[in-house]
mmCIF file of C-alpha atoms in Angstrom:
data_model
loop_
_atom_site.group_PDB
_atom_site.id
_atom_site.type_symbol
_atom_site.label_atom_id
_atom_site.label_comp_id
_atom_site.label_asym_id
_atom_site.label_seq_id
_atom_site.Cartn_x
_atom_site.Cartn_y
_atom_site.Cartn_z
ATOM 1 C CA UNK A 1 -54.279 46.750 115.270
ATOM 2 C CA UNK A 2 -55.681 43.431 116.373
ATOM 3 C CA UNK A 3 -59.072 43.162 117.991
ATOM 4 C CA UNK A 4 -60.735 40.262 119.717
ATOM 5 C CA UNK A 5 -64.462 39.989 120.072
ATOM 6 C CA UNK A 6 -66.518 37.524 122.081
ATOM 7 C CA UNK A 7 -70.209 36.811 121.895
ATOM 8 C CA UNK A 8 -72.564 36.821 123.622
ATOM 9 C CA UNK A 9 -71.583 39.145 126.440
ATOM 10 C CA UNK A 10 -73.631 37.125 128.911
ATOM 11 C CA UNK A 11 -75.997 34.173 128.939
ATOM 12 C CA UNK A 12 -78.446 32.631 131.350
ATOM 13 C CA UNK A 13 -79.188 29.043 130.378
ATOM 14 C CA UNK A 14 -81.009 26.061 131.799
ATOM 15 C CA UNK A 15 -79.289 22.849 132.826
ATOM 16 C CA UNK A 16 -79.346 20.414 129.941
ATOM 17 C CA UNK A 17 -79.665 23.063 127.260
ATOM 18 C CA UNK A 18 -77.077 23.539 124.486
ATOM 19 C CA UNK A 19 -74.498 26.312 124.419
ATOM 20 C CA UNK A 20 -72.399 28.005 121.789
ATOM 21 C CA UNK A 21 -69.910 30.769 122.543
ATOM 22 C CA UNK A 22 -67.952 32.545 119.867
ATOM 23 C CA UNK A 23 -64.691 34.391 119.496
ATOM 24 C CA UNK A 24 -63.237 36.237 116.513
ATOM 25 C CA UNK A 25 -59.845 37.860 116.041
ATOM 26 C CA UNK A 26 -59.334 40.567 113.471
ATOM 27 C CA UNK A 27 -56.062 41.947 112.219
ATOM 28 C CA UNK A 28 -53.897 38.871 112.794
ATOM 29 C CA UNK A 29 -53.521 35.927 110.469
ATOM 30 C CA UNK A 30 -52.978 32.425 111.812
ATOM 31 C CA UNK A 31 -53.074 33.262 115.511
ATOM 32 C CA UNK A 32 -52.858 30.630 118.233
ATOM 33 C CA UNK A 33 -56.252 30.592 119.932
ATOM 34 C CA UNK A 34 -57.247 29.587 123.453
ATOM 35 C CA UNK A 35 -60.359 29.086 125.558
ATOM 36 C CA UNK A 36 -60.258 29.604 129.319
ATOM 37 C CA UNK A 37 -62.803 29.131 132.069
ATOM 38 C CA UNK A 38 -62.800 31.182 135.238
ATOM 39 C CA UNK A 39 -64.989 30.384 138.227
ATOM 40 C CA UNK A 40 -66.306 33.420 140.080
ATOM 41 C CA UNK A 41 -63.409 34.835 142.045
ATOM 42 C CA UNK A 42 -61.134 32.057 140.865
ATOM 43 C CA UNK A 43 -58.156 31.443 138.689
ATOM 44 C CA UNK A 44 -58.147 30.627 135.004
ATOM 45 C CA UNK A 45 -58.226 27.122 133.635
ATOM 46 C CA UNK A 46 -57.156 26.597 130.065
ATOM 47 C CA UNK A 47 -59.715 24.451 128.249
ATOM 48 C CA UNK A 48 -58.601 24.262 124.613
ATOM 49 C CA UNK A 49 -56.034 25.626 122.252
ATOM 50 C CA UNK A 50 -55.739 25.727 118.506
ATOM 51 C CA UNK A 51 -52.709 26.382 116.354
ATOM 52 C CA UNK A 52 -54.404 26.169 112.982
ATOM 53 C CA UNK A 53 -57.785 25.939 111.302
ATOM 54 C CA UNK A 54 -59.559 22.670 111.936
ATOM 55 C CA UNK A 55 -57.176 21.589 114.698
ATOM 56 C CA UNK A 56 -58.135 21.864 118.365
ATOM 57 C CA UNK A 57 -56.405 20.330 121.376
ATOM 58 C CA UNK A 58 -58.228 19.677 124.627
ATOM 59 C CA UNK A 59 -56.431 20.556 127.846
ATOM 60 C CA UNK A 60 -59.059 19.492 130.381
ATOM 61 C CA UNK A 61 -62.284 17.557 130.142
ATOM 62 C CA UNK A 62 -65.292 19.563 131.219
ATOM 63 C CA UNK A 63 -67.951 18.142 128.882
ATOM 64 C CA UNK A 64 -67.236 20.953 126.443
ATOM 65 C CA UNK A 65 -65.978 20.956 122.894
ATOM 66 C CA UNK A 66 -64.297 23.519 120.701
ATOM 67 C CA UNK A 67 -63.891 24.055 117.002
ATOM 68 C CA UNK A 68 -61.980 26.384 114.723
ATOM 69 C CA UNK A 69 -63.974 26.614 111.506
ATOM 70 C CA UNK A 70 -62.072 29.647 110.193
ATOM 71 C CA UNK A 71 -58.638 31.124 110.766
ATOM 72 C CA UNK A 72 -60.111 33.972 112.810
ATOM 73 C CA UNK A 73 -62.895 32.110 114.618
ATOM 74 C CA UNK A 74 -62.990 29.880 117.687
ATOM 75 C CA UNK A 75 -66.193 28.292 118.971
ATOM 76 C CA UNK A 76 -66.877 26.717 122.357
ATOM 77 C CA UNK A 77 -69.937 24.534 122.696
ATOM 78 C CA UNK A 78 -71.766 21.770 124.465
ATOM 79 C CA UNK A 79 -75.002 19.919 123.838
ATOM 80 C CA UNK A 80 -75.943 19.695 127.516
ATOM 81 C CA UNK A 81 -75.029 22.291 130.076
ATOM 82 C CA UNK A 82 -74.245 21.410 133.679
ATOM 83 C CA UNK A 83 -74.501 23.672 136.709
ATOM 84 C CA UNK A 84 -70.723 23.476 136.985
ATOM 85 C CA UNK A 85 -70.370 25.207 133.616
ATOM 86 C CA UNK A 86 -71.304 28.533 135.173
ATOM 87 C CA UNK A 87 -68.499 31.050 135.137
ATOM 88 C CA UNK A 88 -66.586 33.440 132.956
ATOM 89 C CA UNK A 89 -65.306 32.206 129.598
ATOM 90 C CA UNK A 90 -62.359 33.954 128.072
ATOM 91 C CA UNK A 91 -60.935 33.626 124.604
ATOM 92 C CA UNK A 92 -57.332 34.595 123.970
ATOM 93 C CA UNK A 93 -54.822 34.656 121.143
ATOM 94 C CA UNK A 94 -51.060 34.702 120.863
ATOM 95 C CA UNK A 95 -49.009 35.767 117.847
ATOM 96 C CA UNK A 96 -47.310 32.442 117.263
ATOM 97 C CA UNK A 97 -45.844 29.360 118.882
ATOM 98 C CA UNK A 98 -42.742 31.163 120.104
ATOM 99 C CA UNK A 99 -44.675 33.924 121.841
ATOM 100 C CA UNK A 100 -47.491 31.867 123.277
ATOM 101 C CA UNK A 101 -46.600 33.095 126.754
ATOM 102 C CA UNK A 102 -47.918 36.503 125.677
ATOM 103 C CA UNK A 103 -51.638 36.169 125.270
ATOM 104 C CA UNK A 104 -54.250 38.770 124.492
ATOM 105 C CA UNK A 105 -57.642 38.229 126.000
ATOM 106 C CA UNK A 106 -61.126 39.071 124.876
ATOM 107 C CA UNK A 107 -63.703 40.752 127.112
ATOM 108 C CA UNK A 108 -65.216 37.420 128.126
ATOM 109 C CA UNK A 109 -68.665 35.857 128.256
ATOM 110 C CA UNK A 110 -70.386 35.438 131.588
ATOM 111 C CA UNK A 111 -72.475 32.275 131.789
ATOM 112 C CA UNK A 112 -75.009 31.398 134.452
ATOM 113 C CA UNK A 113 -76.533 27.939 134.366
ATOM 114 C CA UNK A 114 -79.702 27.455 136.402
ATOM 115 C CA UNK B 1 -45.822 19.646 135.963
ATOM 116 C CA UNK B 2 -45.570 23.360 136.446
ATOM 117 C CA UNK B 3 -47.270 25.119 139.343
ATOM 118 C CA UNK B 4 -47.682 28.745 140.277
ATOM 119 C CA UNK B 5 -48.407 30.019 143.754
ATOM 120 C CA UNK B 6 -49.539 33.490 144.745
ATOM 121 C CA UNK B 7 -49.416 33.528 148.511
ATOM 122 C CA UNK B 8 -51.449 36.689 149.048
ATOM 123 C CA UNK B 9 -55.090 36.498 148.043
ATOM 124 C CA UNK B 10 -55.676 40.142 149.013
ATOM 125 C CA UNK B 11 -53.373 43.143 149.344
ATOM 126 C CA UNK B 12 -54.577 46.589 150.414
ATOM 127 C CA UNK B 13 -52.449 49.721 150.170
ATOM 128 C CA UNK B 14 -52.941 53.461 149.976
ATOM 129 C CA UNK B 15 -52.501 55.538 146.865
ATOM 130 C CA UNK B 16 -48.850 56.492 146.462
ATOM 131 C CA UNK B 17 -47.591 53.481 148.408
ATOM 132 C CA UNK B 18 -45.258 50.946 146.900
ATOM 133 C CA UNK B 19 -46.483 47.390 146.491
ATOM 134 C CA UNK B 20 -45.046 43.953 145.857
ATOM 135 C CA UNK B 21 -47.206 41.055 144.721
ATOM 136 C CA UNK B 22 -45.599 37.699 145.229
ATOM 137 C CA UNK B 23 -45.375 34.792 142.813
ATOM 138 C CA UNK B 24 -43.517 31.527 143.269
ATOM 139 C CA UNK B 25 -43.296 28.788 140.733
ATOM 140 C CA UNK B 26 -42.297 25.185 140.549
ATOM 141 C CA UNK B 27 -40.825 23.835 137.366
ATOM 142 C CA UNK B 28 -37.597 22.115 136.501
ATOM 143 C CA UNK B 29 -36.947 23.214 132.947
ATOM 144 C CA UNK B 30 -36.884 26.419 130.953
ATOM 145 C CA UNK B 31 -39.878 28.542 131.709
ATOM 146 C CA UNK B 32 -41.559 31.702 130.620
ATOM 147 C CA UNK B 33 -43.066 33.828 133.386
ATOM 148 C CA UNK B 34 -45.621 36.553 132.930
ATOM 149 C CA UNK B 35 -48.014 38.799 134.806
ATOM 150 C CA UNK B 36 -51.536 39.753 133.816
ATOM 151 C CA UNK B 37 -54.041 42.193 135.251
ATOM 152 C CA UNK B 38 -57.800 41.744 135.341
ATOM 153 C CA UNK B 39 -60.104 44.605 136.170
ATOM 154 C CA UNK B 40 -63.485 43.614 137.533
ATOM 155 C CA UNK B 41 -65.698 42.005 134.907
ATOM 156 C CA UNK B 42 -63.128 42.229 132.139
ATOM 157 C CA UNK B 43 -60.648 40.033 130.357
ATOM 158 C CA UNK B 44 -56.983 39.872 131.242
ATOM 159 C CA UNK B 45 -54.346 42.288 130.038
ATOM 160 C CA UNK B 46 -50.722 41.337 129.595
ATOM 161 C CA UNK B 47 -48.336 43.314 131.815
ATOM 162 C CA UNK B 48 -44.879 41.862 131.301
ATOM 163 C CA UNK B 49 -42.899 38.667 130.851
ATOM 164 C CA UNK B 50 -39.500 37.116 131.474
ATOM 165 C CA UNK B 51 -37.622 34.335 129.774
ATOM 166 C CA UNK B 52 -33.948 35.150 129.965
ATOM 167 C CA UNK B 53 -31.479 37.998 130.330
ATOM 168 C CA UNK B 54 -31.900 40.851 132.778
ATOM 169 C CA UNK B 55 -33.869 39.442 135.718
ATOM 170 C CA UNK B 56 -35.701 42.745 136.187
ATOM 171 C CA UNK B 57 -38.257 43.340 133.468
ATOM 172 C CA UNK B 58 -40.265 46.470 132.911
ATOM 173 C CA UNK B 59 -43.916 46.431 132.018
ATOM 174 C CA UNK B 60 -46.696 48.866 131.326
ATOM 175 C CA UNK B 61 -47.908 51.542 133.745
ATOM 176 C CA UNK B 62 -44.772 51.528 135.883
ATOM 177 C CA UNK B 63 -44.876 47.866 136.834
ATOM 178 C CA UNK B 64 -41.757 45.772 136.985
ATOM 179 C CA UNK B 65 -40.996 42.217 138.051
ATOM 180 C CA UNK B 66 -37.861 40.483 139.183
ATOM 181 C CA UNK B 67 -36.983 36.896 138.443
ATOM 182 C CA UNK B 68 -35.047 34.919 141.033
ATOM 183 C CA UNK B 69 -33.996 31.402 140.152
ATOM 184 C CA UNK B 70 -32.696 30.701 143.648
ATOM 185 C CA UNK B 71 -36.036 31.673 145.209
ATOM 186 C CA UNK B 72 -38.159 30.345 142.330
ATOM 187 C CA UNK B 73 -39.921 33.672 142.347
ATOM 188 C CA UNK B 74 -41.179 36.322 139.980
ATOM 189 C CA UNK B 75 -42.548 39.119 142.170
ATOM 190 C CA UNK B 76 -44.353 42.112 140.709
ATOM 191 C CA UNK B 77 -43.642 45.589 142.020
ATOM 192 C CA UNK B 78 -44.745 49.141 141.607
ATOM 193 C CA UNK B 79 -43.131 52.116 143.313
ATOM 194 C CA UNK B 80 -46.230 54.293 143.599
ATOM 195 C CA UNK B 81 -49.696 52.882 143.050
ATOM 196 C CA UNK B 82 -52.735 54.706 141.742
ATOM 197 C CA UNK B 83 -56.364 53.933 142.555
ATOM 198 C CA UNK B 84 -56.783 52.642 138.995
ATOM 199 C CA UNK B 85 -54.305 49.867 139.786
ATOM 200 C CA UNK B 86 -56.992 48.185 141.850
ATOM 201 C CA UNK B 87 -57.559 44.856 140.136
ATOM 202 C CA UNK B 88 -56.726 41.169 140.334
ATOM 203 C CA UNK B 89 -53.206 40.266 139.296
ATOM 204 C CA UNK B 90 -52.323 36.851 137.927
ATOM 205 C CA UNK B 91 -48.913 35.325 137.616
ATOM 206 C CA UNK B 92 -48.538 32.723 134.866
ATOM 207 C CA UNK B 93 -45.954 30.213 133.709
ATOM 208 C CA UNK B 94 -45.456 28.139 130.595
ATOM 209 C CA UNK B 95 -42.662 26.009 129.263
ATOM 210 C CA UNK B 96 -43.689 27.083 125.788
ATOM 211 C CA UNK B 97 -43.678 23.502 124.637
ATOM 212 C CA UNK B 98 -47.244 22.488 125.314
ATOM 213 C CA UNK B 99 -49.186 25.708 124.771
ATOM 214 C CA UNK B 100 -50.490 25.511 128.310
ATOM 215 C CA UNK B 101 -50.315 28.699 130.328
ATOM 216 C CA UNK B 102 -50.720 27.891 134.015
ATOM 217 C CA UNK B 103 -52.087 30.693 136.152
ATOM 218 C CA UNK B 104 -51.716 31.301 139.849
ATOM 219 C CA UNK B 105 -54.740 31.884 142.039
ATOM 220 C CA UNK B 106 -54.538 35.646 141.673
ATOM 221 C CA UNK B 107 -53.979 38.516 144.097
ATOM 222 C CA UNK B 108 -56.640 41.142 144.530
ATOM 223 C CA UNK B 109 -55.001 44.548 144.945
ATOM 224 C CA UNK B 110 -57.102 47.279 146.519
ATOM 225 C CA UNK B 111 -55.719 50.811 146.421
ATOM 226 C CA UNK B 112 -57.381 53.186 148.856
ATOM 227 C CA UNK B 113 -57.399 56.954 148.307
#
């Protein structure tokens, strides 16, 4: 069975500080990976997706970056946090290109920027 | 550009009632429609999806959804809800060509005992 893990569970950070959020998927080789941002009580906004190691596509510009250093790992980061970065960050995977409409989500990381 | 609209932000029903959560989409080409559920403080869970074939698709936990091309809709239904169905439900659409899953605003379902 596949499992998806996100870390940390929650973070409280200061404006201007750096951030790194992680996501790992076990039990599935070469998954499509996705990062989403969700404002409190809001809908989901897809931020990045990756089809293969080393390749990341940006969907929206929010002063964030993403990397896929390993097949099973997806990292979201920024060097300087903004207040608007607060929210719930979700990582997801899909089996392949054909089934990318079926995504499996991690538990999420809650971020508060003060 | 694909858009998804969930007209009801909040729906409240009693346990054992039936419920329909509405989803309308706007897109001209082939699309994939899906529903997800999010319990408070958790990630999303996939419920069901439609691409082609039988317009009524069955999902987990007794949920089903019906696709209507004429109405541009993909409403989610359940015949008898349980208190554990209380959650936020998201409708989503993708054309499967750009890897972008577009979500609706969500509908918060509250099931009262």
